mmCIF file of N, CA and C in Angstrom:
data_model
loop_
_atom_site.group_PDB
_atom_site.id
_atom_site.type_symbol
_atom_site.label_atom_id
_atom_site.label_comp_id
_atom_site.label_asym_id
_atom_site.label_seq_id
_atom_site.Cartn_x
_atom_site.Cartn_y
_atom_site.Cartn_z
ATOM 1 N N MET A 15 -80.899 -33.779 23.648
ATOM 2 C CA MET A 15 -79.921 -34.480 23.251
ATOM 3 C C MET A 15 -78.457 -33.120 22.927
ATOM 4 N N LEU A 16 -77.831 -33.073 23.006
ATOM 5 C CA LEU A 16 -76.500 -32.554 22.677
ATOM 6 C C LEU A 16 -75.296 -33.085 22.056
ATOM 7 N N GLY A 17 -74.928 -32.819 20.932
ATOM 8 C CA GLY A 17 -73.571 -33.776 20.454
ATOM 9 C C GLY A 17 -72.775 -32.549 19.909
ATOM 10 N N PHE A 18 -71.479 -32.719 19.927
ATOM 11 C CA PHE A 18 -70.623 -31.384 19.707
ATOM 12 C C PHE A 18 -69.323 -31.920 18.684
ATOM 13 N N THR A 19 -69.202 -31.165 17.485
ATOM 14 C CA THR A 19 -68.089 -31.624 16.544
ATOM 15 C C THR A 19 -67.087 -30.551 16.470
ATOM 16 N N PHE A 20 -65.823 -30.645 16.240
ATOM 17 C CA PHE A 20 -64.881 -29.699 16.268
ATOM 18 C C PHE A 20 -64.245 -30.065 14.996
ATOM 19 N N CYS A 21 -63.979 -29.082 14.328
ATOM 20 C CA CYS A 21 -63.345 -29.360 12.894
ATOM 21 C C CYS A 21 -62.465 -28.170 12.717
ATOM 22 N N SER A 22 -61.391 -28.452 11.386
ATOM 23 C CA SER A 22 -60.343 -27.553 11.058
ATOM 24 C C SER A 22 -60.072 -28.203 9.848
ATOM 25 N N ASN A 23 -59.685 -27.191 8.726
ATOM 26 C CA ASN A 23 -58.786 -27.744 7.519
ATOM 27 C C ASN A 23 -57.700 -28.065 7.629
ATOM 28 N N GLU A 24 -57.054 -27.713 8.968
ATOM 29 C CA GLU A 24 -55.941 -28.301 9.306
ATOM 30 C C GLU A 24 -55.540 -29.390 10.020
ATOM 31 N N PHE A 25 -56.491 -29.926 10.998
ATOM 32 C CA PHE A 25 -56.647 -31.082 11.816
ATOM 33 C C PHE A 25 -56.153 -31.774 10.941
ATOM 34 N N ALA A 26 -54.968 -32.876 11.493
ATOM 35 C CA ALA A 26 -54.013 -33.953 10.842
ATOM 36 C C ALA A 26 -54.975 -35.288 10.659
ATOM 37 N N ARG A 27 -55.647 -35.435 11.761
ATOM 38 C CA ARG A 27 -56.589 -36.564 12.200
ATOM 39 C C ARG A 27 -57.683 -36.470 12.004
ATOM 40 N N GLY A 28 -58.270 -35.539 11.551
ATOM 41 C CA GLY A 28 -59.828 -35.407 11.131
ATOM 42 C C GLY A 28 -60.471 -34.514 12.115
ATOM 43 N N ARG A 29 -61.743 -34.961 12.127
ATOM 44 C CA ARG A 29 -62.709 -34.383 13.069
ATOM 45 C C ARG A 29 -62.443 -35.050 14.613
ATOM 46 N N GLY A 30 -62.826 -34.084 15.635
ATOM 47 C CA GLY A 30 -63.191 -34.502 16.740
ATOM 48 C C GLY A 30 -64.593 -34.514 17.327
ATOM 49 N N TYR A 31 -65.202 -35.279 18.360
ATOM 50 C CA TYR A 31 -66.412 -35.068 18.549
ATOM 51 C C TYR A 31 -66.746 -35.871 19.809
ATOM 52 N N LEU A 32 -67.884 -35.259 20.608
ATOM 53 C CA LEU A 32 -68.462 -35.591 21.673
ATOM 54 C C LEU A 32 -69.500 -36.421 21.583
ATOM 55 N N LYS A 33 -70.003 -37.329 21.564
ATOM 56 C CA LYS A 33 -71.140 -38.183 21.407
ATOM 57 C C LYS A 33 -72.272 -37.421 22.162
ATOM 58 N N PHE A 34 -73.583 -37.855 21.612
ATOM 59 C CA PHE A 34 -74.900 -37.391 22.233
ATOM 60 C C PHE A 34 -75.178 -37.927 23.018
ATOM 61 N N ARG A 35 -75.472 -36.662 24.056
ATOM 62 C CA ARG A 35 -75.822 -36.848 25.481
ATOM 63 C C ARG A 35 -76.735 -35.856 26.372
ATOM 64 N N ARG A 36 -77.490 -36.176 26.904
ATOM 65 C CA ARG A 36 -78.561 -35.376 27.706
ATOM 66 C C ARG A 36 -77.656 -34.219 27.985
ATOM 67 N N ALA A 37 -78.303 -32.807 27.693
ATOM 68 C CA ALA A 37 -77.392 -31.540 27.959
ATOM 69 C C ALA A 37 -77.099 -31.181 29.323
ATOM 70 N N ASP A 38 -77.875 -31.823 30.335
ATOM 71 C CA ASP A 38 -77.175 -31.692 31.472
ATOM 72 C C ASP A 38 -76.201 -32.424 32.080
ATOM 73 N N SER A 39 -75.650 -33.477 31.474
ATOM 74 C CA SER A 39 -74.766 -34.361 31.492
ATOM 75 C C SER A 39 -73.266 -33.494 31.113
ATOM 76 N N PHE A 40 -73.341 -33.028 30.091
ATOM 77 C CA PHE A 40 -72.163 -31.885 29.866
ATOM 78 C C PHE A 40 -71.683 -31.227 30.757
ATOM 79 N N ASN A 41 -70.253 -31.433 30.961
ATOM 80 C CA ASN A 41 -69.604 -30.087 31.477
ATOM 81 C C ASN A 41 -68.044 -29.585 30.894
ATOM 82 N N PHE A 42 -67.881 -28.379 31.487
ATOM 83 C CA PHE A 42 -66.452 -27.679 31.087
ATOM 84 C C PHE A 42 -65.493 -28.664 30.608
ATOM 85 N N ASP A 43 -65.340 -29.637 31.599
ATOM 86 C CA ASP A 43 -63.998 -30.625 31.446
ATOM 87 C C ASP A 43 -63.904 -31.591 30.305
ATOM 88 N N ASP A 44 -65.241 -32.123 30.084
ATOM 89 C CA ASP A 44 -65.678 -32.653 28.605
ATOM 90 C C ASP A 44 -65.194 -31.635 27.327
ATOM 91 N N ILE A 45 -65.719 -30.893 27.073
ATOM 92 C CA ILE A 45 -65.535 -29.872 26.214
ATOM 93 C C ILE A 45 -63.696 -29.748 26.143
ATOM 94 N N TRP A 46 -63.464 -29.142 27.496
ATOM 95 C CA TRP A 46 -61.985 -29.012 27.343
ATOM 96 C C TRP A 46 -60.883 -29.890 27.005
ATOM 97 N N GLY A 47 -61.659 -31.001 27.541
ATOM 98 C CA GLY A 47 -60.777 -32.293 27.427
ATOM 99 C C GLY A 47 -60.635 -32.845 25.925
ATOM 100 N N LEU A 48 -61.822 -32.630 25.011
ATOM 101 C CA LEU A 48 -61.608 -32.942 23.493
ATOM 102 C C LEU A 48 -60.726 -31.759 22.944
ATOM 103 N N ILE A 49 -61.191 -30.427 23.060
ATOM 104 C CA ILE A 49 -60.191 -29.449 22.528
ATOM 105 C C ILE A 49 -58.272 -29.791 22.670
ATOM 106 N N SER A 50 -58.346 -30.097 23.980
ATOM 107 C CA SER A 50 -56.558 -30.271 24.694
ATOM 108 C C SER A 50 -56.497 -31.349 23.770
ATOM 109 N N GLY A 51 -57.317 -32.499 23.523
ATOM 110 C CA GLY A 51 -56.491 -33.732 23.071
ATOM 111 C C GLY A 51 -56.521 -33.363 21.375
ATOM 112 N N ILE A 52 -57.389 -32.599 20.587
ATOM 113 C CA ILE A 52 -57.493 -32.486 19.539
ATOM 114 C C ILE A 52 -56.227 -31.722 19.190
ATOM 115 N N TYR A 53 -55.880 -30.400 20.079
ATOM 116 C CA TYR A 53 -54.536 -29.790 19.913
ATOM 117 C C TYR A 53 -53.045 -30.764 19.941
ATOM 118 N N GLN A 54 -53.257 -31.435 20.838
ATOM 119 C CA GLN A 54 -52.202 -32.685 21.129
ATOM 120 C C GLN A 54 -52.145 -33.270 20.129
ATOM 121 N N SER A 55 -52.963 -33.728 19.157
ATOM 122 C CA SER A 55 -52.841 -34.499 18.099
ATOM 123 C C SER A 55 -52.217 -33.886 17.049
ATOM 124 N N ASN A 56 -52.561 -32.565 17.026
ATOM 125 C CA ASN A 56 -52.070 -31.964 15.802
ATOM 126 C C ASN A 56 -50.713 -31.193 16.383
ATOM 127 N N SER A 57 -49.736 -31.576 16.178
ATOM 128 C CA SER A 57 -48.736 -31.239 17.193
ATOM 129 C C SER A 57 -47.841 -29.974 16.697
ATOM 130 N N GLY A 58 -48.742 -29.421 15.292
ATOM 131 C CA GLY A 58 -48.379 -28.113 14.955
ATOM 132 C C GLY A 58 -49.195 -26.836 15.248
ATOM 133 N N GLY A 59 -50.286 -27.381 16.080
ATOM 134 C CA GLY A 59 -51.051 -26.594 16.672
ATOM 135 C C GLY A 59 -52.262 -26.250 15.242
ATOM 136 N N PHE A 60 -53.144 -25.636 15.676
ATOM 137 C CA PHE A 60 -54.096 -25.307 14.631
ATOM 138 C C PHE A 60 -54.383 -23.918 14.525
ATOM 139 N N ASN A 61 -54.920 -23.467 13.306
ATOM 140 C CA ASN A 61 -55.663 -21.975 13.239
ATOM 141 C C ASN A 61 -56.746 -21.507 13.961
ATOM 142 N N THR A 62 -56.835 -20.878 14.973
ATOM 143 C CA THR A 62 -58.237 -20.768 15.167
ATOM 144 C C THR A 62 -59.311 -19.869 14.000
ATOM 145 N N GLU A 63 -58.852 -19.681 13.057
ATOM 146 C CA GLU A 63 -59.444 -18.548 11.980
ATOM 147 C C GLU A 63 -60.299 -19.755 11.225
ATOM 148 N N THR A 64 -59.577 -20.858 11.456
ATOM 149 C CA THR A 64 -60.245 -21.943 10.528
ATOM 150 C C THR A 64 -61.289 -23.086 11.295
ATOM 151 N N PHE A 65 -60.934 -22.504 12.920
ATOM 152 C CA PHE A 65 -61.351 -23.645 13.985
ATOM 153 C C PHE A 65 -63.042 -23.491 13.839
ATOM 154 N N CYS A 66 -63.757 -24.853 13.705
ATOM 155 C CA CYS A 66 -64.869 -24.537 14.092
ATOM 156 C C CYS A 66 -65.867 -25.713 15.160
ATOM 157 N N LEU A 67 -66.235 -24.967 15.462
ATOM 158 C CA LEU A 67 -67.549 -25.561 16.771
ATOM 159 C C LEU A 67 -68.889 -25.730 16.192
ATOM 160 N N GLU A 68 -69.499 -27.332 16.151
ATOM 161 C CA GLU A 68 -70.590 -27.363 15.434
ATOM 162 C C GLU A 68 -71.516 -28.153 17.073
ATOM 163 N N VAL A 69 -72.555 -27.687 17.163
ATOM 164 C CA VAL A 69 -73.637 -28.185 17.904
ATOM 165 C C VAL A 69 -74.351 -28.536 17.424
ATOM 166 N N THR A 70 -74.979 -30.093 17.678
ATOM 167 C CA THR A 70 -76.246 -30.441 17.361
ATOM 168 C C THR A 70 -77.284 -30.823 18.437
ATOM 169 N N THR A 71 -78.310 -30.143 18.351
ATOM 170 C CA THR A 71 -79.305 -30.537 19.217
ATOM 171 C C THR A 71 -80.454 -31.481 18.454
ATOM 172 N N VAL A 72 -80.742 -32.386 19.487
ATOM 173 C CA VAL A 72 -81.957 -33.203 18.996
ATOM 174 C C VAL A 72 -82.883 -33.550 19.775
ATOM 175 N N SER A 73 -84.231 -33.254 19.664
ATOM 176 C CA SER A 73 -85.269 -33.212 20.325
ATOM 177 C C SER A 73 -85.969 -34.742 20.629
ATOM 178 N N ILE A 74 -85.918 -35.593 21.649
ATOM 179 C CA ILE A 74 -86.615 -36.756 21.832
ATOM 180 C C ILE A 74 -88.066 -36.742 21.765
ATOM 181 N N PRO A 75 -88.882 -37.387 21.145
ATOM 182 C CA PRO A 75 -90.348 -37.387 21.221
ATOM 183 C C PRO A 75 -90.732 -38.071 22.793
ATOM 184 N N HIS A 76 -91.601 -37.486 23.200
ATOM 185 C CA HIS A 76 -92.245 -37.827 23.921
ATOM 186 C C HIS A 76 -94.198 -38.658 23.742
ATOM 187 N N GLY A 77 -94.243 -39.499 24.633
ATOM 188 C CA GLY A 77 -95.365 -39.873 24.559
ATOM 189 C C GLY A 77 -95.423 -41.722 23.729
ATOM 190 N N LYS A 78 -96.561 -41.635 23.068
ATOM 191 C CA LYS A 78 -96.902 -43.004 22.196
ATOM 192 C C LYS A 78 -96.840 -42.694 20.864
ATOM 193 N N GLY A 79 -96.654 -41.621 20.443
ATOM 194 C CA GLY A 79 -97.046 -41.204 19.122
ATOM 195 C C GLY A 79 -98.211 -40.973 18.251
ATOM 196 N N LYS A 80 -99.450 -40.949 19.074
ATOM 197 C CA LYS A 80 -100.472 -40.730 18.532
ATOM 198 C C LYS A 80 -101.030 -39.280 18.819
ATOM 199 N N ALA A 81 -101.755 -38.769 17.850
ATOM 200 C CA ALA A 81 -101.818 -36.971 17.831
ATOM 201 C C ALA A 81 -103.056 -37.051 18.972
ATOM 202 N N PRO A 82 -102.815 -35.727 19.872
ATOM 203 C CA PRO A 82 -104.308 -35.639 20.657
ATOM 204 C C PRO A 82 -105.053 -35.327 19.684
ATOM 205 N N ARG A 83 -106.183 -35.463 20.714
ATOM 206 C CA ARG A 83 -107.708 -35.359 19.803
ATOM 207 C C ARG A 83 -108.465 -34.114 20.636
#
């Protein structure tokens, strides 16, 4: 599972994010659509020097939770 967060000190409306999904379900259009939306919401544009992209990965446990013997 992956989640993306986009941030900058200059964002007028706060962070942008893509909710957690399976890694194989993300594509370029998802990420580019979010970046475009953030840019349009901040009509003055944003400085790429303060732009950050945070990727969070989560491994989902498998099985019943019992330790193997």
